[in-house]
Coordinates of C-alpha atoms in Angstrom, one line a residue:
M1 CA 0.0 0.0 0.0
T2 CA 1.3 3.4 -0.9
Q3 CA 1.7 6.1 1.7
P4 CA -1.5 8.1 2.1
I5 CA -1.5 11.6 0.7
D6 CA -2.4 14.5 3.0
I7 CA -4.7 16.6 0.8
R8 CA -6.6 18.4 3.5
I9 CA -5.6 21.7 2.1
V10 CA -7.3 20.7 -1.2
F11 CA -10.6 20.1 0.6
V12 CA -10.3 23.3 2.6
G13 CA -9.7 25.2 -0.7
L14 CA -12.7 23.4 -2.2
A15 CA -14.9 24.3 0.7
L16 CA -13.8 28.0 0.4
I17 CA -14.5 28.1 -3.3
L18 CA -17.9 26.5 -2.9
T19 CA -18.7 28.9 0.0
A20 CA -17.8 31.8 -2.2
G21 CA -20.1 30.3 -4.9
A22 CA -23.0 30.2 -2.5
F23 CA -22.6 34.0 -2.0
L24 CA -22.2 34.8 -5.7
A25 CA -24.7 32.6 -7.4
P26 CA -28.3 33.8 -7.8
P27 CA -30.2 33.3 -4.5
M28 CA -33.2 31.6 -6.1
P29 CA -34.7 28.2 -6.5
F30 CA -34.4 26.5 -9.8
I31 CA -37.8 24.8 -9.9
I32 CA -40.9 24.3 -7.8
D33 CA -39.3 21.7 -5.5
G34 CA -36.7 24.3 -4.4
G35 CA -39.5 26.7 -3.6
I36 CA -41.1 24.2 -1.3
Y37 CA -37.8 23.5 0.5
L38 CA -37.5 27.3 0.9
D39 CA -41.0 27.4 2.4
M40 CA -40.1 24.6 4.8
A41 CA -37.0 26.4 6.1
S42 CA -38.9 29.7 6.3
A43 CA -41.8 28.2 8.3
M44 CA -39.5 26.4 10.7
T45 CA -37.4 29.5 11.2
G46 CA -40.3 32.0 11.7
E47 CA -42.9 29.9 13.4
S48 CA -41.1 26.6 14.4
A49 CA -43.8 25.0 12.3
L50 CA -43.9 21.9 10.0
A51 CA -46.8 23.4 8.1
I52 CA -45.8 25.9 5.4
A53 CA -49.2 27.6 4.9
G54 CA -52.7 27.9 6.2
N55 CA -55.7 29.8 4.7
G56 CA -54.2 33.2 5.0
G57 CA -56.2 34.1 8.0
V58 CA -59.3 34.7 5.9
D59 CA -62.6 33.5 7.1
G60 CA -64.1 30.9 4.7
A61 CA -60.9 30.4 2.7
P62 CA -59.6 26.8 2.2
P63 CA -56.0 25.8 2.8
L64 CA -53.8 27.5 0.2
T65 CA -52.2 24.5 -1.3
K66 CA -49.3 24.4 -3.8
Y67 CA -47.7 21.6 -5.8
L68 CA -46.2 18.9 -3.7
T69 CA -48.2 19.7 -0.6
R70 CA -50.9 17.9 1.5
T71 CA -53.5 19.3 3.8
D72 CA -54.6 18.5 7.3
G73 CA -57.5 20.7 8.4
D74 CA -56.6 24.3 7.5
L75 CA -52.9 23.6 7.4
V76 CA -50.7 22.8 4.4
Y77 CA -47.8 20.5 4.7
P78 CA -45.0 19.7 2.3
Q79 CA -44.8 16.1 1.0
Y80 CA -41.0 16.1 1.7
P81 CA -39.5 14.8 4.9
S82 CA -39.4 17.6 7.6
G83 CA -35.9 16.7 8.8
Y84 CA -34.6 19.2 6.1
A85 CA -36.5 22.0 7.8
L86 CA -35.0 21.2 11.1
L87 CA -31.5 21.2 9.8
A88 CA -31.9 24.2 7.4
A89 CA -33.6 26.5 9.8
P90 CA -30.4 27.8 11.5
F91 CA -28.8 28.5 8.1
Y92 CA -31.9 30.2 6.8
K93 CA -32.1 32.3 10.0
L94 CA -28.6 33.6 9.6
L95 CA -28.2 33.9 5.8
G96 CA -31.6 33.6 4.3
V97 CA -31.7 31.8 0.9
R98 CA -28.0 31.9 0.7
G99 CA -27.9 29.8 3.9
L100 CA -29.8 27.1 2.1
M101 CA -27.3 27.3 -0.8
L102 CA -24.4 27.1 1.7
I103 CA -25.7 23.9 3.1
N104 CA -25.3 22.2 -0.3
A105 CA -21.9 23.9 -1.0
L106 CA -20.4 22.6 2.3
S107 CA -22.1 19.2 1.8
L108 CA -20.4 18.8 -1.6
A109 CA -17.0 19.6 0.0
A110 CA -17.7 17.0 2.7
S111 CA -18.8 14.5 0.0
A112 CA -15.6 15.0 -1.9
F113 CA -13.6 14.2 1.3
L114 CA -15.7 11.1 1.9
I115 CA -15.3 9.9 -1.7
F116 CA -11.5 10.2 -1.3
K117 CA -11.6 8.3 2.0
I118 CA -13.9 5.5 0.8
A119 CA -11.9 5.0 -2.4
A120 CA -8.6 4.9 -0.4
R121 CA -10.1 2.4 2.1
L122 CA -11.6 0.1 -0.6
F123 CA -8.7 0.1 -3.1
K124 CA -5.8 1.2 -0.9
H125 CA -4.3 3.1 -3.8
D126 CA -3.8 6.9 -3.8
A127 CA -3.9 7.2 -7.6
I128 CA -7.4 5.7 -7.6
S129 CA -8.6 8.0 -4.8
L130 CA -7.3 11.1 -6.5
S131 CA -8.6 10.1 -9.9
A132 CA -12.0 9.3 -8.5
L133 CA -12.2 12.6 -6.8
A134 CA -11.2 14.4 -10.0
I135 CA -13.7 12.5 -12.1
F136 CA -16.5 13.1 -9.6
L137 CA -15.9 16.9 -9.3
L138 CA -15.0 17.7 -13.0
A139 CA -16.7 15.1 -15.2
T140 CA -20.1 14.5 -13.6
F141 CA -23.1 16.8 -13.3
V142 CA -22.7 17.2 -9.5
S143 CA -21.7 20.9 -9.9
N144 CA -25.2 21.6 -11.2
Y145 CA -26.6 20.9 -7.7
A146 CA -23.7 22.3 -5.6
L147 CA -25.3 25.7 -5.1
A148 CA -29.0 24.8 -5.5
I149 CA -31.7 24.7 -2.8
W150 CA -32.5 21.1 -3.5
P151 CA -31.1 18.9 -0.7
H152 CA -29.3 16.6 -3.1
M153 CA -25.8 17.4 -1.8
L154 CA -26.9 17.1 1.8
S155 CA -28.5 13.8 1.0
L156 CA -25.4 12.6 -0.9
M157 CA -23.1 13.5 2.0
L158 CA -25.3 11.3 4.3
W159 CA -25.2 8.4 1.7
L160 CA -21.4 8.6 1.6
G161 CA -21.2 9.0 5.4
A162 CA -23.2 5.9 5.9
I163 CA -21.1 3.9 3.5
A164 CA -17.8 5.2 5.0
C165 CA -18.9 4.1 8.4
A166 CA -19.9 0.7 7.1
V167 CA -16.6 0.3 5.3
Y168 CA -14.7 1.1 8.5
G169 CA -17.0 -1.1 10.5
A170 CA -16.5 -4.0 8.2
E171 CA -12.8 -3.8 8.6
A172 CA -12.8 -3.2 12.4
T173 CA -10.9 -5.8 14.4
S174 CA -12.8 -5.6 17.6
T175 CA -16.5 -6.3 18.2
R176 CA -16.9 -3.0 20.1
S177 CA -15.4 -0.9 17.3
R178 CA -17.4 -2.7 14.7
F179 CA -20.6 -2.2 16.7
L180 CA -20.0 1.5 17.0
W181 CA -19.1 2.0 13.3
L182 CA -22.1 0.1 12.0
C183 CA -24.5 1.7 14.5
A184 CA -23.1 5.0 13.3
S185 CA -23.8 3.9 9.7
G186 CA -27.4 3.1 10.6
L187 CA -27.8 6.4 12.5
V188 CA -26.6 8.3 9.4
I189 CA -29.0 6.3 7.2
G190 CA -31.8 7.3 9.6
L191 CA -30.8 10.9 9.3
G192 CA -30.8 10.6 5.5
V193 CA -34.4 9.3 5.5
N194 CA -35.4 12.4 7.3
I195 CA -34.0 14.4 4.4
R196 CA -34.9 12.3 1.4
V197 CA -37.0 9.2 1.5
D198 CA -34.9 7.4 -1.1
S199 CA -32.1 7.3 1.4
I200 CA -33.6 4.0 2.5
L201 CA -32.0 2.5 -0.5
I202 CA -28.5 2.8 1.1
F203 CA -29.8 0.6 4.0
A204 CA -30.4 -2.2 1.5
V205 CA -27.0 -1.6 -0.2
I206 CA -25.0 -1.9 3.0
F207 CA -27.1 -4.8 4.3
L208 CA -26.5 -6.8 1.1
W209 CA -22.8 -5.9 1.0
L210 CA -22.2 -6.9 4.6
R211 CA -24.2 -10.1 4.4
I212 CA -22.9 -11.4 1.0
F213 CA -19.4 -9.8 0.5
A214 CA -17.9 -8.1 3.5
R215 CA -19.0 -10.1 6.6
S216 CA -20.9 -13.1 5.3
T217 CA -20.3 -15.1 8.5
D218 CA -21.5 -12.3 10.8
R219 CA -25.2 -12.1 11.3
L220 CA -24.8 -9.4 14.0
A221 CA -23.4 -6.8 11.6
P222 CA -26.6 -6.1 9.7
L223 CA -28.5 -5.9 13.0
M224 CA -26.2 -3.2 14.2
L225 CA -27.4 -1.1 11.2
V226 CA -31.0 -1.6 12.3
I227 CA -30.1 -0.6 15.9
G228 CA -28.4 2.6 14.7
A229 CA -31.2 3.5 12.3
A230 CA -34.1 2.8 14.6
P231 CA -34.2 6.1 16.6
L232 CA -34.1 8.4 13.5
F233 CA -36.5 6.1 11.6
A234 CA -38.9 6.7 14.6
L235 CA -38.3 10.4 14.3
A236 CA -39.2 10.4 10.6
A237 CA -42.3 8.3 11.4
W238 CA -43.4 10.7 14.2
L239 CA -42.9 13.8 11.9
N240 CA -45.0 12.1 9.2
H241 CA -47.6 11.3 11.9
L242 CA -47.8 14.9 12.8
K243 CA -48.2 16.0 9.2
F244 CA -50.2 13.2 7.6
G245 CA -51.5 11.0 10.5
T246 CA -49.3 8.2 9.1
F247 CA -46.7 6.7 11.5
S248 CA -44.2 5.6 8.8
P249 CA -40.8 6.9 8.0
L250 CA -41.6 6.3 4.3
S251 CA -44.5 8.5 3.5
Y252 CA -45.4 11.5 1.3
G253 CA -48.9 11.6 2.8
S254 CA -52.0 10.7 0.8
S255 CA -50.2 11.3 -2.4
A256 CA -50.9 9.7 -5.8
G257 CA -49.0 8.7 -8.9
A258 CA -45.3 8.0 -8.8
T259 CA -44.9 9.4 -5.3
N260 CA -47.5 7.1 -3.7
I261 CA -45.7 4.7 -1.4
Q262 CA -48.6 2.2 -1.9
E263 CA -47.3 1.8 -5.5
Y264 CA -44.2 0.2 -4.0
R265 CA -45.9 -2.0 -1.4
M266 CA -45.1 -5.3 -3.1
V267 CA -41.5 -4.1 -3.9
I268 CA -41.0 -3.2 -0.2
L269 CA -42.4 -6.4 1.0
G270 CA -40.4 -8.4 -1.5
G271 CA -37.2 -6.6 -0.7
A272 CA -37.8 -7.1 3.0
A273 CA -38.4 -10.8 2.5
I274 CA -35.1 -11.1 0.5
L275 CA -33.1 -9.3 3.2
V276 CA -34.6 -11.5 5.9
A277 CA -33.9 -14.7 3.9
L278 CA -30.3 -13.5 3.3
W279 CA -29.9 -12.8 7.0
L280 CA -31.1 -16.3 7.9
A281 CA -29.1 -18.1 5.2
N282 CA -25.7 -19.6 5.8
I283 CA -24.0 -17.8 2.9
P284 CA -20.5 -19.4 3.2
A285 CA -21.9 -22.9 3.5
T286 CA -24.1 -22.3 0.5
V287 CA -21.2 -21.0 -1.6
T288 CA -19.0 -23.9 -0.5
F289 CA -21.7 -26.4 -1.4
A290 CA -22.2 -24.9 -4.8
R291 CA -18.5 -24.9 -5.6
Q292 CA -18.0 -28.5 -4.4
H293 CA -21.1 -30.1 -6.0
L294 CA -22.0 -27.9 -9.0
S295 CA -19.9 -27.3 -12.1
D296 CA -19.6 -23.9 -13.7
R297 CA -21.8 -25.1 -16.5
L298 CA -24.4 -26.3 -14.1
L299 CA -24.3 -23.0 -12.1
I300 CA -24.9 -21.1 -15.4
I301 CA -27.8 -23.3 -16.3
T302 CA -29.2 -23.0 -12.7
G303 CA -28.9 -19.2 -13.0
A304 CA -30.6 -19.1 -16.4
V305 CA -33.5 -21.3 -15.2
A306 CA -33.9 -19.0 -12.2
A307 CA -33.9 -16.0 -14.4
L308 CA -36.5 -17.6 -16.7
A309 CA -38.7 -18.5 -13.8
A310 CA -38.6 -15.0 -12.5
M311 CA -39.5 -13.7 -16.0
I312 CA -42.5 -16.0 -16.2
V313 CA -43.7 -15.1 -12.7
A314 CA -43.1 -11.4 -12.9
H315 CA -42.5 -10.7 -16.6
G316 CA -44.5 -7.5 -16.5
F317 CA -42.7 -5.9 -13.6
I318 CA -39.2 -7.1 -14.8
G319 CA -39.9 -6.0 -18.4
E320 CA -41.0 -2.6 -17.3
T321 CA -38.0 -2.1 -15.0
L322 CA -35.6 -3.2 -17.7
Y323 CA -37.2 -0.8 -20.2
G324 CA -36.9 1.9 -17.5
V325 CA -33.2 1.2 -17.1
Y326 CA -32.8 1.6 -20.9
V327 CA -34.8 4.9 -20.8
L328 CA -33.0 6.4 -17.9
V329 CA -29.5 5.2 -18.6
I330 CA -29.4 5.1 -22.4
N331 CA -32.2 7.0 -24.2
L332 CA -34.4 9.4 -22.3
Q333 CA -36.2 10.2 -25.6
A334 CA -37.9 6.8 -25.3
H335 CA -39.6 7.8 -22.1
D336 CA -43.3 7.1 -22.1
A337 CA -44.4 6.7 -18.5
Y338 CA -45.6 10.2 -17.5
V339 CA -45.4 13.9 -18.3
Q340 CA -45.3 17.0 -16.3
A341 CA -45.2 20.8 -16.7
G342 CA -42.0 22.0 -18.2
V343 CA -41.0 18.5 -19.4
E344 CA -42.6 18.1 -22.8
R345 CA -42.0 17.3 -26.4
N346 CA -41.2 20.0 -28.9
E347 CA -42.5 20.2 -32.5
F348 CA -40.0 17.6 -33.6
G349 CA -41.2 15.1 -30.9
Q350 CA -38.0 15.5 -28.8
L351 CA -38.3 15.5 -25.0
M352 CA -37.2 18.8 -23.6
F353 CA -36.9 20.6 -20.3
W354 CA -37.4 24.4 -20.6
G355 CA -36.4 24.0 -24.3
Y356 CA -33.2 22.1 -23.4
P357 CA -32.8 18.4 -24.3
K358 CA -33.0 16.1 -21.2
K359 CA -30.2 13.6 -21.0
A360 CA -30.1 10.0 -19.9
L361 CA -27.2 9.0 -17.7
I362 CA -24.8 7.9 -20.5
Q363 CA -25.6 11.1 -22.3
S364 CA -24.1 13.0 -19.3
L365 CA -21.3 10.5 -18.7
P366 CA -20.2 9.0 -22.1
Y367 CA -17.3 7.4 -20.2
L368 CA -19.7 5.2 -18.2
P369 CA -18.7 2.0 -20.1
L370 CA -15.3 2.2 -18.3
I371 CA -17.0 0.5 -15.3
L372 CA -16.9 -2.6 -17.5
I373 CA -13.2 -3.1 -16.6
S374 CA -13.9 -3.2 -12.9
T375 CA -17.0 -5.3 -13.4
V376 CA -15.0 -7.9 -15.2
S377 CA -12.3 -7.8 -12.5
F378 CA -15.1 -8.5 -10.0
M379 CA -16.4 -11.5 -12.1
R380 CA -12.8 -12.8 -12.2
G381 CA -12.7 -12.7 -8.4
R382 CA -10.4 -9.7 -8.0
N383 CA -11.2 -6.8 -5.6
V384 CA -14.6 -8.4 -4.9
Q385 CA -15.3 -6.6 -1.6
A386 CA -14.5 -3.2 -3.0
I387 CA -16.1 -3.5 -6.4
S388 CA -19.2 -5.2 -5.1
L389 CA -20.0 -2.2 -2.8
C390 CA -19.6 0.2 -5.7
L391 CA -21.8 -1.9 -8.1
L392 CA -24.5 -2.2 -5.4
A393 CA -24.4 1.5 -4.8
I394 CA -24.8 2.2 -8.5
A395 CA -27.6 -0.4 -9.0
A396 CA -29.8 0.8 -6.1
P397 CA -30.9 4.2 -7.4
V398 CA -30.9 3.0 -11.1
S399 CA -33.1 0.0 -10.5
F400 CA -35.4 1.9 -8.1
Y401 CA -36.1 4.8 -10.3
A402 CA -36.3 2.6 -13.4
M403 CA -39.5 1.0 -12.0
K404 CA -41.4 4.2 -12.8
Q405 CA -39.1 5.8 -15.3
W406 CA -38.6 8.8 -12.9
H407 CA -36.6 11.0 -15.2
G408 CA -35.5 13.7 -12.8
G409 CA -38.4 16.1 -13.4
G410 CA -37.1 19.6 -13.6
S411 CA -33.5 19.1 -14.6
Y412 CA -31.2 18.8 -17.5
N413 CA -29.9 15.4 -16.4
M414 CA -30.7 12.4 -14.2
R415 CA -30.5 14.1 -10.8
Y416 CA -32.0 11.1 -9.1
F417 CA -28.8 9.2 -10.0
I418 CA -26.6 11.6 -8.0
P419 CA -25.9 8.9 -5.3
A420 CA -24.5 6.6 -8.0
L421 CA -22.0 9.2 -9.3
P422 CA -19.3 8.8 -6.7
F423 CA -19.2 5.0 -7.2
I424 CA -19.2 5.4 -11.0
A425 CA -16.2 7.7 -10.6
I426 CA -14.4 5.2 -8.3
L427 CA -14.9 2.3 -10.6
C428 CA -13.8 4.4 -13.6
A429 CA -10.8 5.5 -11.7
A430 CA -9.9 1.9 -10.9
G431 CA -10.3 1.0 -14.6
M432 CA -8.1 3.9 -15.7
R433 CA -5.4 2.7 -13.3
D434 CA -5.4 -0.7 -15.1
I435 CA -5.3 1.0 -18.5
I436 CA -2.5 3.3 -17.5
A437 CA -0.5 0.4 -16.1
A438 CA -0.9 -1.6 -19.3
A439 CA -0.1 1.4 -21.4
D440 CA 3.1 1.9 -19.5
G441 CA 2.3 5.4 -18.3
V442 CA 0.6 8.5 -19.6
N443 CA 1.7 10.5 -22.6
R444 CA 0.9 14.1 -21.8
R445 CA 0.8 15.1 -25.5
D446 CA -1.8 12.5 -26.2
I447 CA -3.9 13.7 -23.2
L448 CA -3.7 17.2 -24.5
I449 CA -4.8 16.1 -28.0
A450 CA -7.7 14.2 -26.5
C451 CA -8.9 17.2 -24.5
V452 CA -8.6 19.6 -27.4
G453 CA -10.3 17.1 -29.7
A454 CA -13.2 16.8 -27.2
A455 CA -13.5 20.6 -27.0
I456 CA -13.6 20.9 -30.8
V457 CA -16.3 18.1 -31.2
F458 CA -18.4 19.6 -28.3
I459 CA -18.3 23.1 -29.7
G460 CA -19.1 21.8 -33.2
A461 CA -22.1 19.8 -32.0
Q462 CA -23.4 22.9 -30.2
E463 CA -23.0 25.0 -33.4
V464 CA -24.9 22.4 -35.5
G465 CA -27.7 22.4 -33.0
R466 CA -27.9 26.2 -32.9
M467 CA -28.0 26.5 -36.7
T468 CA -30.6 23.7 -37.3
P469 CA -33.5 23.6 -34.8
A470 CA -34.5 20.0 -35.9
L471 CA -31.0 18.9 -35.0
Y472 CA -30.7 20.8 -31.7
A473 CA -31.6 17.8 -29.5
P474 CA -29.8 15.2 -31.6
A475 CA -26.6 17.3 -31.6
A476 CA -26.8 17.7 -27.8
L477 CA -27.5 14.0 -27.1
Y478 CA -26.3 11.6 -29.8
P479 CA -22.5 12.4 -30.0
Q480 CA -22.4 10.9 -26.5
W481 CA -23.8 7.6 -27.8
M482 CA -21.0 7.4 -30.4
I483 CA -18.3 8.2 -27.8
A484 CA -19.8 5.7 -25.3
L485 CA -19.9 3.0 -28.0
V486 CA -16.2 3.5 -28.8
V487 CA -15.3 3.5 -25.1
A488 CA -17.3 0.3 -24.6
G489 CA -15.7 -1.4 -27.6
L490 CA -12.2 -0.5 -26.5
A491 CA -12.8 -1.3 -22.9
G492 CA -14.2 -4.7 -23.9
L493 CA -11.2 -5.3 -26.1
F494 CA -8.9 -4.3 -23.3
V495 CA -10.3 -6.8 -20.8
L496 CA -9.9 -9.5 -23.4
R497 CA -6.5 -8.5 -24.7
P498 CA -4.8 -5.9 -22.5
A499 CA -1.9 -5.3 -24.9
Q500 CA 0.0 -2.0 -24.7
A501 CA -1.4 -0.7 -28.0
T502 CA -5.0 -1.5 -27.0
A503 CA -4.4 0.2 -23.6
R504 CA -3.0 3.4 -25.2
A505 CA -6.0 3.6 -27.5
T506 CA -8.4 3.0 -24.7
L507 CA -6.7 5.6 -22.5
L508 CA -6.9 8.2 -25.3
V509 CA -10.6 7.6 -26.0
S510 CA -11.3 7.5 -22.2
V511 CA -9.7 10.9 -21.7
F512 CA -11.7 12.3 -24.6
A513 CA -14.9 11.0 -23.1
L514 CA -14.0 12.4 -19.7
A515 CA -13.2 15.8 -21.1
Y516 CA -16.5 15.8 -23.2
S517 CA -18.4 15.0 -19.9
A518 CA -16.7 18.0 -18.2
F519 CA -17.8 20.3 -21.0
L520 CA -21.3 19.0 -20.7
S521 CA -21.3 19.7 -17.0
I522 CA -20.0 23.2 -17.5
E523 CA -22.6 23.9 -20.1
N524 CA -25.4 22.5 -17.9
E525 CA -24.2 24.6 -14.9
A526 CA -24.1 27.7 -17.0
S527 CA -27.7 27.1 -18.2
H528 CA -28.7 26.3 -14.6
E529 CA -27.4 29.5 -13.2
K530 CA -28.6 31.6 -16.1
A531 CA -32.1 30.2 -15.5
R532 CA -32.0 30.9 -11.8
G533 CA -30.8 34.5 -12.5
E534 CA -33.7 35.1 -14.9
L535 CA -36.1 33.7 -12.4
L536 CA -34.7 35.9 -9.7
A537 CA -35.1 39.0 -11.9
H538 CA -38.6 38.0 -12.8
S539 CA -39.6 37.3 -9.2
R540 CA -38.2 40.6 -7.9
E541 CA -40.0 42.6 -10.7
I542 CA -43.3 40.9 -10.0
S543 CA -43.1 41.5 -6.3
K544 CA -43.0 45.3 -6.9
S545 CA -46.6 45.1 -8.2
I546 CA -48.3 42.6 -5.9
P547 CA -49.7 44.3 -2.8
D548 CA -49.4 43.0 0.8
R549 CA -51.9 40.3 1.9
A550 CA -53.1 39.8 -1.7
L551 CA -53.9 36.3 -3.0
V552 CA -52.2 35.1 -6.2
L553 CA -53.6 32.0 -7.9
T554 CA -50.7 30.8 -10.0
Q555 CA -49.2 27.7 -11.7
L556 CA -45.8 29.3 -11.6
P557 CA -45.2 29.7 -7.8
V558 CA -41.4 30.1 -8.1
L559 CA -42.1 33.5 -9.7
L560 CA -44.1 34.6 -6.6
I561 CA -41.4 33.9 -4.0
H562 CA -40.5 37.5 -3.4
A563 CA -44.1 38.6 -3.4
E564 CA -44.7 36.0 -0.7
G565 CA -41.8 37.4 1.2
N566 CA -43.5 40.8 1.1
G567 CA -46.7 39.4 2.6
A568 CA -48.7 38.1 -0.3
F569 CA -50.3 34.6 -0.3
V570 CA -50.1 32.0 -3.1
M571 CA -52.2 29.1 -4.1
V572 CA -51.7 26.7 -7.0
P573 CA -55.0 25.8 -8.8
R574 CA -55.1 22.5 -10.6
E575 CA -57.8 20.3 -12.2
T576 CA -58.1 18.5 -8.8
N577 CA -58.8 21.6 -6.7
I578 CA -60.6 24.1 -8.9
A579 CA -63.5 24.4 -6.4
E580 CA -61.1 25.2 -3.6
A581 CA -59.3 27.8 -5.7
V582 CA -62.6 29.5 -6.6
K583 CA -63.6 29.5 -2.9
A584 CA -60.3 31.0 -1.9
A585 CA -60.8 33.8 -4.5
A586 CA -64.3 34.6 -3.2
A587 CA -63.2 34.6 0.4
F588 CA -60.2 36.9 -0.1
A589 CA -62.3 39.3 -2.2
K590 CA -65.0 39.4 0.5
A591 CA -62.3 40.2 3.0
G592 CA -61.3 43.2 0.9
R593 CA -58.0 41.6 -0.3
C594 CA -56.9 41.8 -3.9
V595 CA -57.1 38.6 -5.9
Y596 CA -54.9 37.9 -9.0
L597 CA -55.1 35.1 -11.5
H598 CA -51.6 34.7 -12.8
N599 CA -51.7 34.7 -16.7
S600 CA -54.1 33.0 -19.0
M601 CA -53.3 29.5 -17.7
V602 CA -55.1 30.2 -14.5
S603 CA -57.8 32.5 -15.8
D604 CA -58.7 29.9 -18.5
L605 CA -58.8 27.1 -15.9
L606 CA -61.1 29.0 -13.4
E607 CA -63.3 31.1 -15.7
P608 CA -65.8 28.2 -16.5
H609 CA -66.3 27.7 -12.8
M610 CA -67.0 31.3 -11.9
A611 CA -69.9 33.7 -12.5
A612 CA -70.0 35.1 -16.0
G613 CA -67.9 38.2 -16.2
A614 CA -66.3 37.6 -12.8
I615 CA -62.8 37.9 -14.3
N616 CA -61.6 41.1 -16.0
P617 CA -60.5 40.0 -19.5
I618 CA -57.9 42.8 -19.7
P619 CA -54.8 41.8 -17.7
S620 CA -52.6 44.1 -15.6
W621 CA -49.0 43.8 -16.4
A622 CA -46.2 43.6 -13.8
G623 CA -42.8 44.7 -15.0
R624 CA -44.0 45.8 -18.4
E625 CA -41.1 48.1 -18.9
A626 CA -38.5 45.5 -17.9
F627 CA -40.2 42.5 -19.6
P628 CA -42.6 43.8 -22.2
D629 CA -45.3 41.4 -23.5
D630 CA -43.9 38.4 -21.5
P631 CA -47.1 36.4 -20.7
R632 CA -45.6 35.4 -17.3
F633 CA -46.1 39.0 -16.2
A634 CA -49.8 39.1 -17.0
F635 CA -52.2 39.2 -14.0
F636 CA -56.0 39.1 -14.3
T637 CA -58.0 40.7 -11.6
L638 CA -61.6 40.1 -10.5
T639 CA -64.0 42.5 -12.3
S640 CA -65.3 43.7 -8.9
Q641 CA -61.7 44.8 -8.0
T642 CA -60.8 46.5 -11.3
G643 CA -59.1 49.8 -10.6
R644 CA -58.4 49.2 -6.9
C645 CA -56.3 46.2 -7.5
S646 CA -55.0 47.0 -11.1
F647 CA -51.3 47.8 -11.4

């Protein structure tokens, strides 16, 4: 084992850079989710409340609901776990919106440190640790979420913290030390579930890894996870009971569609049954028996029969999940599960987000096939304990979100796969080490050529897309397919015949793919911050026109954040709550409050359900001088309030 490298100064520098970014980037959510998290922090800071809204204090008004919220009586609760509000409140109290951005900035710095430590502990090779860190920071889309208000970085830090504790616990030489490390891992998992419900996946990852690969003879190790997680699972259940009346750590309330936990009841029960069976099974004895009594051919036949039986019994579920993997990892344009506002197909039938092509995982990381090298090493019995943990950590979010083709909603890329990124980076770094060793070192001139070539191809693709609208999405997506195919072909050839010439070609193409991914990340981050800057300007301009204590019915709630901060109230009308929205408008008008219907989306939705002529057909315009004729600045008033409430 090489001597560990002290790079603490690197992580301190990274933390300082990210902290500066939190004070320089636009202090604004990116999409609706961020607005809800902002509401959660604000409510906990100002009123120590889990509820983010009520009925505005207006007699006869219903709860003022938004997207992603649930009601209990007159109170409105966010669907998301309330642990975030508890952790974020001190930051919000001190620094406002920038405090929420700072949470993510510091969490990314901590995540980088944990990645370095995990890679060093698993592979015991400094070059792999440093390379994994560089790939993660520079060649993944993690930078897009470093300064956002989404809790992705906070959640990632907890995922990595739980895994780091588990790795240290698995290697502990004393029972006491192992108990403390694994209980700490469970505790961090429990904290993660209080931030994002999908953090429960890491429990399954660590449980499987301990039971099958790391400590297969130790039935106590997985139980230590349970002991550590129990207190904070109970906290999550209690908070959900307060909000929804449901004593469960895994609840979004009485939600529907893809967020309905009932949709996953059989998956949860099946997964729990598998974990219990693995805990009861004698893994070493089973493996020994198979090796002694079954030939490799018979093992393959047995596995094939088992797979066929599974397909027969659950062909629908398995087929849908496999198709979901294809959609989310390879080709997001093949998505057909669900649609949502802002994520829609353009005139050419291409799936877009805010006019920008959404990317599947490999279209963000065209070097992804490099994990093939480590996967083959695992299958050949090398570095089994290390590689198995990485593969499980990658498979967990991919397989879970593939069940419903959850495409990341409002994002340019697959943000739900963020927990897999560190382990993709680690496996790719391990593969690169093998390639460099077989290539007998690195030729700096070749590396420079690969990076310059990637820049030329990337810029060329962008120019093609800009010049030809029909080719905009293909130019932004399909070059990554070609790069990934070449990487896959050369990586496959390398594992079959690791000759020096093959290694050098694979290294050159891999660097090209990594550089291309870095350019993609930079472009996405620039688009991300530009969008947030525009939203910030729009929200501030609108807030100048909306009077205090007014009600705004809108389907674009992010644009009303500053108006809310000035004392206005916001409700999101949808097909499912039209009656409540009409009731709210009437109650606020009766109380002498101004009521606004935000642009034609809302007025067209509510007009058939209100008295004839109740809505003034001529809108008032907020920010007309700054943003002339932008439909997002059109506000319709009630006819009875024309003049008094007009801008």
